[in-house]
Coordinates of C-alpha atoms and ligand atoms in Angstrom, one line a residue:
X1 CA 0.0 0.0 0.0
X2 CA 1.3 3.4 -1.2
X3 CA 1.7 5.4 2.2
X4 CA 2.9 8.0 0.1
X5 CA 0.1 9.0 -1.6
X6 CA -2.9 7.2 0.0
X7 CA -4.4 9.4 2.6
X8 CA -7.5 6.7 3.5
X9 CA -4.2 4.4 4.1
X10 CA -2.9 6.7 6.3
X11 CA -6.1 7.2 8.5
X12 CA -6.1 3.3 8.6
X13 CA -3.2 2.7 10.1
X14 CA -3.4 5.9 12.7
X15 CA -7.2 4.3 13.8
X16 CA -5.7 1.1 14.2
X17 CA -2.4 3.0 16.2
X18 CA -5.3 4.5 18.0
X19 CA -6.9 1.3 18.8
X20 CA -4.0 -0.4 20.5
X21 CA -2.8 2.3 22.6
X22 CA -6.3 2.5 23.6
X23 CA -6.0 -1.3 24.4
X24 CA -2.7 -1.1 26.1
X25 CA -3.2 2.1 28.1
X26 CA -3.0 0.6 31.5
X27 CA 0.3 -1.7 30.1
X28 CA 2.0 2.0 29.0
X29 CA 0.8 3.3 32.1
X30 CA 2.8 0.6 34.2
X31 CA 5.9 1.1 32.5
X32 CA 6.0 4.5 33.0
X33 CA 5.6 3.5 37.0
X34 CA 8.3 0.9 36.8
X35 CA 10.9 3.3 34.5
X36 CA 10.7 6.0 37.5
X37 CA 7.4 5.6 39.9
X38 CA 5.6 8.4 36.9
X39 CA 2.4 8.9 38.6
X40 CA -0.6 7.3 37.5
X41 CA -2.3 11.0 36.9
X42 CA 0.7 12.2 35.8
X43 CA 1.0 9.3 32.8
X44 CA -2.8 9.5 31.5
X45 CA -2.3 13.6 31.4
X46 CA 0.8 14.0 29.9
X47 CA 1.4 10.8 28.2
X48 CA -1.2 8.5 27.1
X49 CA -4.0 10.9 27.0
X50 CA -1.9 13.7 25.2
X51 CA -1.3 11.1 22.7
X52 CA -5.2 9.6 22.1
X53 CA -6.1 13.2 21.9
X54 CA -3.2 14.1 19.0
X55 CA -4.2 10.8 17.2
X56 CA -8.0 11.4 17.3
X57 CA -6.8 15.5 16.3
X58 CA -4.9 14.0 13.3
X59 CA -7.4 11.3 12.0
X60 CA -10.1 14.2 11.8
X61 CA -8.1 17.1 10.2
X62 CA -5.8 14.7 7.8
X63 CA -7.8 15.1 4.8
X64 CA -8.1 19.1 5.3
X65 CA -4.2 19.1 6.0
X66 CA -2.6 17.2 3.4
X67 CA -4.9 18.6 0.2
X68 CA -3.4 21.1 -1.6
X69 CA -4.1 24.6 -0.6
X70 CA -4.7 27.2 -3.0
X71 CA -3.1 30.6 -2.4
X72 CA -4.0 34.0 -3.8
X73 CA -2.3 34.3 -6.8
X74 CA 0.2 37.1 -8.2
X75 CA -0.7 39.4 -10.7
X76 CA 2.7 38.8 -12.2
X77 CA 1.4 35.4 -13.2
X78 CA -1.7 36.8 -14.6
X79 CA -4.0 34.3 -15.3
X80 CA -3.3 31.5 -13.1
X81 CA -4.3 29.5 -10.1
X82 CA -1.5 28.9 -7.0
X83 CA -1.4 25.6 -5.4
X84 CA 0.9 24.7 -1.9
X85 CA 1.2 20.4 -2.3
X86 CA 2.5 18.5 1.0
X87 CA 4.7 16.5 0.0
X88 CA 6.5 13.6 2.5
X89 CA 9.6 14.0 3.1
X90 CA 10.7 10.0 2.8
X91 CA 12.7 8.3 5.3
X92 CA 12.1 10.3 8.6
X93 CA 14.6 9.2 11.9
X94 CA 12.3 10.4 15.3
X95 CA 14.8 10.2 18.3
X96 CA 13.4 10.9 21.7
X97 CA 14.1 11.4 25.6
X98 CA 13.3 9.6 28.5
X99 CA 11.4 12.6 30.4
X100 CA 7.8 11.8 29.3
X101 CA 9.1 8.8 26.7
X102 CA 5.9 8.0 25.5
X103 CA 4.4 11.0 24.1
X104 CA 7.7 12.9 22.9
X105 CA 8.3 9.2 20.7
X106 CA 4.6 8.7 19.7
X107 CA 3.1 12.8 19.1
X108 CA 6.3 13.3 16.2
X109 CA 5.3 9.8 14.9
X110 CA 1.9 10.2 14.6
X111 CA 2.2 13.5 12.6
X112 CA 5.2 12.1 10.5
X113 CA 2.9 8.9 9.7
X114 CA 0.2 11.3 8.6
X115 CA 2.3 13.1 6.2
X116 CA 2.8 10.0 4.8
X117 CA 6.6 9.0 5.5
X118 CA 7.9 6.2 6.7
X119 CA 9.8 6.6 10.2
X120 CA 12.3 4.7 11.9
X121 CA 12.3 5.8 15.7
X122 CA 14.3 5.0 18.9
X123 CA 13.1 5.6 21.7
X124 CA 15.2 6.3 25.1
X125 CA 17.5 3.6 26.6
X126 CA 16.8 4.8 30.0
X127 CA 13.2 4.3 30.4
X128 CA 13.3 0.7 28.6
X129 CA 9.7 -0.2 29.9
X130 CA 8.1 2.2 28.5
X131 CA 10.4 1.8 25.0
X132 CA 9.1 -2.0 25.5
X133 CA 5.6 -0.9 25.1
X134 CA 6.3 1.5 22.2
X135 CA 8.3 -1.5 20.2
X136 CA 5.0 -4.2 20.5
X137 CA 2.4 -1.1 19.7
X138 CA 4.3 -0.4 16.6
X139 CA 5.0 -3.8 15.7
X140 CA 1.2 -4.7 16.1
X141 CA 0.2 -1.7 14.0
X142 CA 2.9 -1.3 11.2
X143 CA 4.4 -2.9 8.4
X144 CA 8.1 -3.1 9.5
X145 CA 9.2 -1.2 6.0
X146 CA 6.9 1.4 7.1
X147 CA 7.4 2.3 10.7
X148 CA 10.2 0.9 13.1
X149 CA 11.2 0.5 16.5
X150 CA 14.6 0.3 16.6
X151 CA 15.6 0.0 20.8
X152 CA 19.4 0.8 21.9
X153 CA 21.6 3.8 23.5
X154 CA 24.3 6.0 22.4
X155 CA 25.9 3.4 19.9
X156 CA 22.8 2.5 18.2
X157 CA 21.6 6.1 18.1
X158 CA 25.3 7.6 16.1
X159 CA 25.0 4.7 13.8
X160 CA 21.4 5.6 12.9
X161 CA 22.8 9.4 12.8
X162 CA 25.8 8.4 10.4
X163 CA 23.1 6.8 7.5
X164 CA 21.3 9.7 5.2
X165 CA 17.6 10.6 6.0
X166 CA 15.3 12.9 4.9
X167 CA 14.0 14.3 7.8
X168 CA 15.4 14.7 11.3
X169 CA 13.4 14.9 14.3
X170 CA 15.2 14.8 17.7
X171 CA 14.0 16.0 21.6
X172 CA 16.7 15.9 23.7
X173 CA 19.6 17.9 25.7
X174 CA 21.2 20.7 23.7
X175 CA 25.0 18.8 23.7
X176 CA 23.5 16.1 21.8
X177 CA 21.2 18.3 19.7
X178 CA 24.7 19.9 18.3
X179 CA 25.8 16.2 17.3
X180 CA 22.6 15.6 15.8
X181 CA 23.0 19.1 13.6
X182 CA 26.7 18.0 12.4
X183 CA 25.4 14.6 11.4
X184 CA 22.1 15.9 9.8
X185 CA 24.5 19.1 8.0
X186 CA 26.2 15.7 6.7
X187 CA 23.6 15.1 4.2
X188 CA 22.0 18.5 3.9
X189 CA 19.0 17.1 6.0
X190 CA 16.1 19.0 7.4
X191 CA 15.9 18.7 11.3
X192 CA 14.0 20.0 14.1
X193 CA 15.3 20.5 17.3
X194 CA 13.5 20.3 20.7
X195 CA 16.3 20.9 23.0
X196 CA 16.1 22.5 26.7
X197 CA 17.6 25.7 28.4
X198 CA 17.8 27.3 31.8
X199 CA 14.3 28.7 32.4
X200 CA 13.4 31.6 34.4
X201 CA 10.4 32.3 36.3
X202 CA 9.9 35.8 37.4
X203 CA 7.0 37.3 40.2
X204 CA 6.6 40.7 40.9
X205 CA 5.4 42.8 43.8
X206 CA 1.7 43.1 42.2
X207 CA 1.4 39.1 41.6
X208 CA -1.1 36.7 43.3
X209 CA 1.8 35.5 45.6
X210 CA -0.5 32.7 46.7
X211 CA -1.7 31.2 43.2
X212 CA 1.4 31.6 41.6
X213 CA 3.1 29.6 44.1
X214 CA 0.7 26.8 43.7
X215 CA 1.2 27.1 39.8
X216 CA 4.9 27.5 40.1
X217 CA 5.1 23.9 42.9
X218 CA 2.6 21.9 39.9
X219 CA 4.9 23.0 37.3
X220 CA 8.4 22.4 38.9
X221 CA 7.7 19.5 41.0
X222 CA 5.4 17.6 37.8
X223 CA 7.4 14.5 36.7
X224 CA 9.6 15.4 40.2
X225 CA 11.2 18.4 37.8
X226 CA 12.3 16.6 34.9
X227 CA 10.2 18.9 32.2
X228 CA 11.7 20.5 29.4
X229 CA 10.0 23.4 30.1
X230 CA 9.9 23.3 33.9
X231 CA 10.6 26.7 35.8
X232 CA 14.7 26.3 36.3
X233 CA 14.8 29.3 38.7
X234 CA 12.3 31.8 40.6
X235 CA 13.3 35.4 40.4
X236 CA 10.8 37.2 43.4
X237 CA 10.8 40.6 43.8
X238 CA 13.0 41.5 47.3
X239 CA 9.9 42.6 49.0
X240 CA 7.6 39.6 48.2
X241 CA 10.3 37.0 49.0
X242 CA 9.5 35.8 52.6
X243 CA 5.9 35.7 52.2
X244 CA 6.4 34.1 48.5
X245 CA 8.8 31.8 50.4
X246 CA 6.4 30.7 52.7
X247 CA 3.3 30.1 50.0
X248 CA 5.8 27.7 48.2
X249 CA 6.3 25.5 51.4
X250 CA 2.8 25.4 51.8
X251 CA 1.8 24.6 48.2
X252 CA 4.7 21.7 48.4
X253 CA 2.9 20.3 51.3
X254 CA -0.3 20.4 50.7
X255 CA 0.6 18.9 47.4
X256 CA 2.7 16.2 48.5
X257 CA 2.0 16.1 52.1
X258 CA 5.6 16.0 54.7
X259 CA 6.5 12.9 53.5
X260 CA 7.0 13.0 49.8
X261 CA 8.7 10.4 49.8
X262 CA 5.2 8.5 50.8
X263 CA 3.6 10.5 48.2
X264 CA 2.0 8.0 45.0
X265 CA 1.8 11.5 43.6
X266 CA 5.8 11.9 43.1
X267 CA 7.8 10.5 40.7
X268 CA 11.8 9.6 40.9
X269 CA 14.7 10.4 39.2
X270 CA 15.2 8.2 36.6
X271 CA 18.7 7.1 37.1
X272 CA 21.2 6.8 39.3
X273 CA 23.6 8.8 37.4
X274 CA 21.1 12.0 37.0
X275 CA 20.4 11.4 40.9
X276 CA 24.2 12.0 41.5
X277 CA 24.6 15.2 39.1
X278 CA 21.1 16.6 41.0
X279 CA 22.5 15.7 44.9
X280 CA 25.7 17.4 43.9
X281 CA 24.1 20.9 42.8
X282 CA 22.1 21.0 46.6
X283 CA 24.5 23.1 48.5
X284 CA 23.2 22.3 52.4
X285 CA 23.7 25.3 53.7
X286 CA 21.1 27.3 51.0
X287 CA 18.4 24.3 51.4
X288 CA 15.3 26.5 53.2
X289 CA 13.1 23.4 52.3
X290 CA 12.9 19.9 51.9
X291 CA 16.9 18.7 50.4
X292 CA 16.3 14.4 51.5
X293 CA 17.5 12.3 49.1
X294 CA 17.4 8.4 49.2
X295 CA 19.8 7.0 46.6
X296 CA 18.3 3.5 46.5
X297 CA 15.4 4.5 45.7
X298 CA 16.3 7.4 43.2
X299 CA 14.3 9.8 45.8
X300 CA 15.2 13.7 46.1
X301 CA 12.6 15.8 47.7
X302 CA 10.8 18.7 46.3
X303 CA 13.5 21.2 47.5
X304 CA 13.7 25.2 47.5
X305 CA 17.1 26.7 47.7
X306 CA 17.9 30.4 49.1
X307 CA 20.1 31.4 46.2
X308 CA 21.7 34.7 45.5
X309 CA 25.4 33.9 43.5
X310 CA 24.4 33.3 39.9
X311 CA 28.1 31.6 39.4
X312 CA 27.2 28.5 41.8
X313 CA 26.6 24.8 40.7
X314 CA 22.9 24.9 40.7
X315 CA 22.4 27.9 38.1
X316 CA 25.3 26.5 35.8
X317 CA 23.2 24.9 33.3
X318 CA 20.0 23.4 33.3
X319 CA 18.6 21.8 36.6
X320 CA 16.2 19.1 34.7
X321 CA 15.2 17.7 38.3
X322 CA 12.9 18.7 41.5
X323 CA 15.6 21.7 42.9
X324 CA 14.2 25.2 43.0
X325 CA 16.7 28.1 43.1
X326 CA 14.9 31.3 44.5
X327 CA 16.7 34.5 44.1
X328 CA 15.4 38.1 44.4
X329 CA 15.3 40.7 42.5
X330 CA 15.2 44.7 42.7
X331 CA 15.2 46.2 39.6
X332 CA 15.0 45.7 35.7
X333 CA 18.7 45.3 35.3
X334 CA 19.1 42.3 38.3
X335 CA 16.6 40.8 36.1
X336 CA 18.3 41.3 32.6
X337 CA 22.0 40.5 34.6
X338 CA 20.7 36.9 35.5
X339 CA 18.2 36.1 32.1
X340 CA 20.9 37.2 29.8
X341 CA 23.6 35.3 31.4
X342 CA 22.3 32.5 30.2
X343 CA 21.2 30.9 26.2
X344 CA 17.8 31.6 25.5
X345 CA 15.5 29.5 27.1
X346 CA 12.7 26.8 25.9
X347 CA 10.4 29.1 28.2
X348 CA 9.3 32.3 30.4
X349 CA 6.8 32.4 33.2
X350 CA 5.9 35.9 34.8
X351 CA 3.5 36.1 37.4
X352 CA 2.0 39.7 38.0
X353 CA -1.1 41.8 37.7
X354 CA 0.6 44.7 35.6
X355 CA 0.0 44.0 31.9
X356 CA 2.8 46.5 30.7
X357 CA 5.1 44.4 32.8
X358 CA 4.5 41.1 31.6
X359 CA 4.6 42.8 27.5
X360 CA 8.0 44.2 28.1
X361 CA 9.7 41.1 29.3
X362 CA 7.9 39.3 26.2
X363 CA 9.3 42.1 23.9
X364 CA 12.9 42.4 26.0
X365 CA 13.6 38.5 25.8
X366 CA 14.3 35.9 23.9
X367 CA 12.7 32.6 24.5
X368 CA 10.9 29.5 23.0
X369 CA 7.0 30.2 24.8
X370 CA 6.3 30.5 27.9
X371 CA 2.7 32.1 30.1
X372 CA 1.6 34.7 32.0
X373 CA 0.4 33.9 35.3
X374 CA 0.8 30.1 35.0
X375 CA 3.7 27.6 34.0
X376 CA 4.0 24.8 31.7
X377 CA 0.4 24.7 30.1
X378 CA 1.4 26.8 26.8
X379 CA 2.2 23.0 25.7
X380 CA -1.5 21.6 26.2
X381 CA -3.2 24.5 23.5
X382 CA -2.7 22.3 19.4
X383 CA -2.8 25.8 18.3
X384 CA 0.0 27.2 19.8
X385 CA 3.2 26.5 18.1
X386 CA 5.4 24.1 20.5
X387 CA 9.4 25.1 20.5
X388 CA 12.8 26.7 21.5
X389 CA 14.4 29.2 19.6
X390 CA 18.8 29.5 19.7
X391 CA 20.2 26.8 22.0
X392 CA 16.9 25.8 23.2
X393 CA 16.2 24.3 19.6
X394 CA 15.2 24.9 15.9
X395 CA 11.7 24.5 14.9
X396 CA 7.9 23.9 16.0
X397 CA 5.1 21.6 16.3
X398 CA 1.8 20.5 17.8
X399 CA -1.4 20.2 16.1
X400 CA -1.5 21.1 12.3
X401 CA 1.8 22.6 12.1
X402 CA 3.1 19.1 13.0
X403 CA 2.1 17.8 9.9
X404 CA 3.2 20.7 8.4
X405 CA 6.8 20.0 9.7
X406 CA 7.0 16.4 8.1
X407 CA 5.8 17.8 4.8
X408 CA 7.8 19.4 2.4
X409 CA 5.6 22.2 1.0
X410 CA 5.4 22.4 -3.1
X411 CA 4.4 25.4 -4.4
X412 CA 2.7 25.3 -8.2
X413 CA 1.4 28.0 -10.4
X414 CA -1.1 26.5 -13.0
X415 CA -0.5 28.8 -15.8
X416 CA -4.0 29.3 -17.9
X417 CA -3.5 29.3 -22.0
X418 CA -6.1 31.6 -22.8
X419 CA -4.5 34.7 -22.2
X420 CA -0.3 35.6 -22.7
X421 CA 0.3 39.0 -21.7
X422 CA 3.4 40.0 -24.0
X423 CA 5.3 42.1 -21.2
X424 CA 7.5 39.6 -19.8
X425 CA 9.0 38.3 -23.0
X426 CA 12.0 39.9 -24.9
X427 CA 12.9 42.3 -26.9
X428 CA 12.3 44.5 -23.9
X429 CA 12.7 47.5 -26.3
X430 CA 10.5 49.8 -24.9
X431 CA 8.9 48.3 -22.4
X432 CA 10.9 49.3 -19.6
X433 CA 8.5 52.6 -18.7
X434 CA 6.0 50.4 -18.9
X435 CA 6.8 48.0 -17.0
X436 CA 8.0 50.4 -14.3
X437 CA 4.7 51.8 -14.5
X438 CA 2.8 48.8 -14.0
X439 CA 5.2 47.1 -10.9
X440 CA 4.3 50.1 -9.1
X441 CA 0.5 49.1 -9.2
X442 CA 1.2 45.4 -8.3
Ligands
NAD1 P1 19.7 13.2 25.7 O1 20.1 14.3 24.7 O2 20.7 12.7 26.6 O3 19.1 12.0 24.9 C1 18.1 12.1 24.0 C2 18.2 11.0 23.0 O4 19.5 11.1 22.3 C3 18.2 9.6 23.5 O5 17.4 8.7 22.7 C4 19.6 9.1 23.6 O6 19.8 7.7 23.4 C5 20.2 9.9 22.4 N1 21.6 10.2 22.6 C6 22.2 10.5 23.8 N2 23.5 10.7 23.6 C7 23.8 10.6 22.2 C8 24.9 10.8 21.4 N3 26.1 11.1 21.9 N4 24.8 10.7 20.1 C9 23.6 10.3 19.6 N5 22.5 10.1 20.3 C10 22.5 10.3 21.6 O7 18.5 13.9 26.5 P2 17.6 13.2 27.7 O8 18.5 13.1 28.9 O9 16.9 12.0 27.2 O10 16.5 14.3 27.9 C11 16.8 15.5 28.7 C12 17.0 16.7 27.9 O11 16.0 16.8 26.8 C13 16.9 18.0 28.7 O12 17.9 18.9 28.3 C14 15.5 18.5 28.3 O13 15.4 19.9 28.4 C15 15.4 18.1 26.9 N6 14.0 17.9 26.5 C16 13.5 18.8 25.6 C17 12.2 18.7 25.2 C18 11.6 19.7 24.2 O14 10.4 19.4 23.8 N7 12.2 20.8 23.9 C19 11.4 17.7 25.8 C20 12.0 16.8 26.6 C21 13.3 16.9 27.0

């Protein structure tokens, strides 16, 4: 069956995708809790729902997305009619983190299927449940020449980098996003790049200090802080930071209770390796709140950290785990010394109640997305257009503009026959006021 061109084909085999992840929802949901104790919420929300709900998105909107879209001609081209095709790119290579390993695998696979490619993906070695379960769907619901599974670490992931593709599609750290551009530059192939960045999260004097510290605690401590687009570090204004201080501790606990570590609502680290580079960025002496770890169990609390020396450990690079730096802030230029220190970031938050505030540090920074008065849910809205922008990646999806990525777009002019307007065609002898003439109209 031609993928390729067959868009009923397509829909097929993205019902029958649909089908068994519906089937083995509460299997995918298991190995996310044995890969690292993801809550059961946490896995339907931002995993397997996420993914049902992009399928079902796709399987309605395919027809309307791949037919070609006619454009508003130019009067250059006088008579004709303007046509954008989507074309597949061919051979697409999807490779994918461990963070939330079944829906940044499955949502770039879904829209490269619909586009009509055929995709070889591999998953991440470190949550080898869950790339289990995403091996046997895909083997149940694909021809092997169409989409593949193919399951290994670093070694397996470099030789799939050093064949030629068509399309590159990688989520991942931004060191390994730079091997993936040299190897992709290799072959002159297309790529996105969903990479991650050190992510500020600013409040102001005029903010709901209470509300934005329950956002800011769902946001960070969701996934125990391993979200690309997690806050990486509060900046409070000096005045609100004891109160502010006090919210967050309150939020944590309510949310988790004092014993997090009791919690079915809090997941774990999900290695031993990433537990080591988190322990060693808590300085003791800053903790204000929570700082237990528990190796054996891959356990660090939800922890806040009084932090005012922008050249410590913890606001190096990218946390990528369940530490909150806090540090304060009195003016526009503490805030521009701190956000501009570092590459632009995957995302902003800004909690206050002054409009003009929150449009300036839109217009004043640099950064992938981000909210006002919230954290993390820019992601959850199809229409919004999901990426990082420098370091923090190249490129955009979610909802049509997915598609959109996995499609080369073709553009056509259909020339009519029944008129040919002389002017374009030599001699040009005396044309050239004319022609002058006319540009300026058109
Ligand atoms: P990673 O870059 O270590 O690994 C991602 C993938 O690349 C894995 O499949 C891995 O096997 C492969 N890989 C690792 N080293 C490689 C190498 N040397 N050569 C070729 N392939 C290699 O990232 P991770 O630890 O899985 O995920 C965490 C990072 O991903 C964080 O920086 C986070 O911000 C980012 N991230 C970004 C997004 C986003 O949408 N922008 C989403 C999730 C995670």
């Amino acid at each position: 069956m031609n993928y390729k061109t067959n868009i009923d084909f397509r829909k097929e085999t993205l019902i029958k995708l649909l089908n068994t992840i519906i089937v083995h929802e509460d299997e995918i949901i298991k190995a996310l809790y044995d890969d690292f104790k993801k809550p059961a919420f946490e896995a339907v929300l931002t995993e397997t729902n996420y993914v049902i709900s992009e399928l079902k998105d796709t399987i309605k909107n395919l027809s309307s997305w791949a037919k070609p879209k006619k454009v508003f001609p130019s009067l250059l081209n006088f008579p004709s009619t303007d046509y954008i095709y989507k074309e597949p790119y061919g051979k697409v290579l999807i490779i994918a983190p461990w963070n939330y390993p079944f829906q940044l695998a499955l949502c770039p696979l879904v829209s490269a299927v619909a586009a009509g490619n055929q995709v070889v993906l591999k998953p991440s070695e470190l949550t080898p449940n869950t790339s289990t379960i995403i091996a046997k769907i895909i083997a149940m619901t694909f021809q092997v020449n169409h989409v593949e599974v193919v399951q290994g670490g670093v070694d397996v992931s470099k030789n799939l980098l050093s064949q030629r593709w068509d399309y590159i599609f990688f989520t991942g750290s931004v060191p390994v996003g730079k091997i993936v551009a040299k190897a992709a530059a290799e072959h002159l192939t297309p790529v996105t790049l969903e990479l991650g960045g050190k992510n500020p999260c600013i409040v102001d004097e005029t903010a709901n200090l209470k509300l934005a510290a329950k956002r800011i605690v769902w946001g960070k401590f969701i996934n125990a802080g391993q979200t690309c687009i997690a806050p990486d570090y509060i900046l409070v204004q000096k005045d609100m930071k004891t109160k502010f201080i006090g919210y967050l501790k309150e939020e944590i606990t309510a949310a988790y209770s004092d014993k997090p570590e009791q919690s079915p609502d809090y997941a774990r680290i999900v290695n031993t390796k990433n537990w080591q580079r988190l322990t060693e960025m808590i300085d003791h002496e800053k903790v204000i709140f929570g700082g237990q770890t528990n190796e054996s169990d891959c356990y660090i609390a939800p922890t806040l950290i009084d932090e005012s020396d922008i050249d410590s450990l913890i606001m190096k690079d990218e946390i990528f785990g369940p530490l909150l730096p806090i540090l304060e802030y009195s003016s526009d230029a503490d805030l521009q010394t701190v956000i501009s220190k570092y590459e632009k970031p995957l995302s902003l938050y800004i909690f206050t109640d002054n409009t003009a505030f929150a449009k300036q540090i839109i217009q004043d920074y640099s950064f992938g997305g981000g909210c006002i008065n919230d954290t993390v849910v820019h992601f959850s809205n199809k229409r919004l257009p999901f990426g990082g922008v420098g370091h923090s990646g190249i490129g955009a999806y979610h909802g049509s503009l997915s598609f959109d990525v996995f499609s080369h777009k073709k553009s056509i002019v259909k020339k009519a026959n029944w008129l040919d307007l002389p002017m374009r065609y030599a001699p040009y002898k005396d044309k050239l006021a004319t022609i002058k003439k006319l540009l300026k109209w058109i």
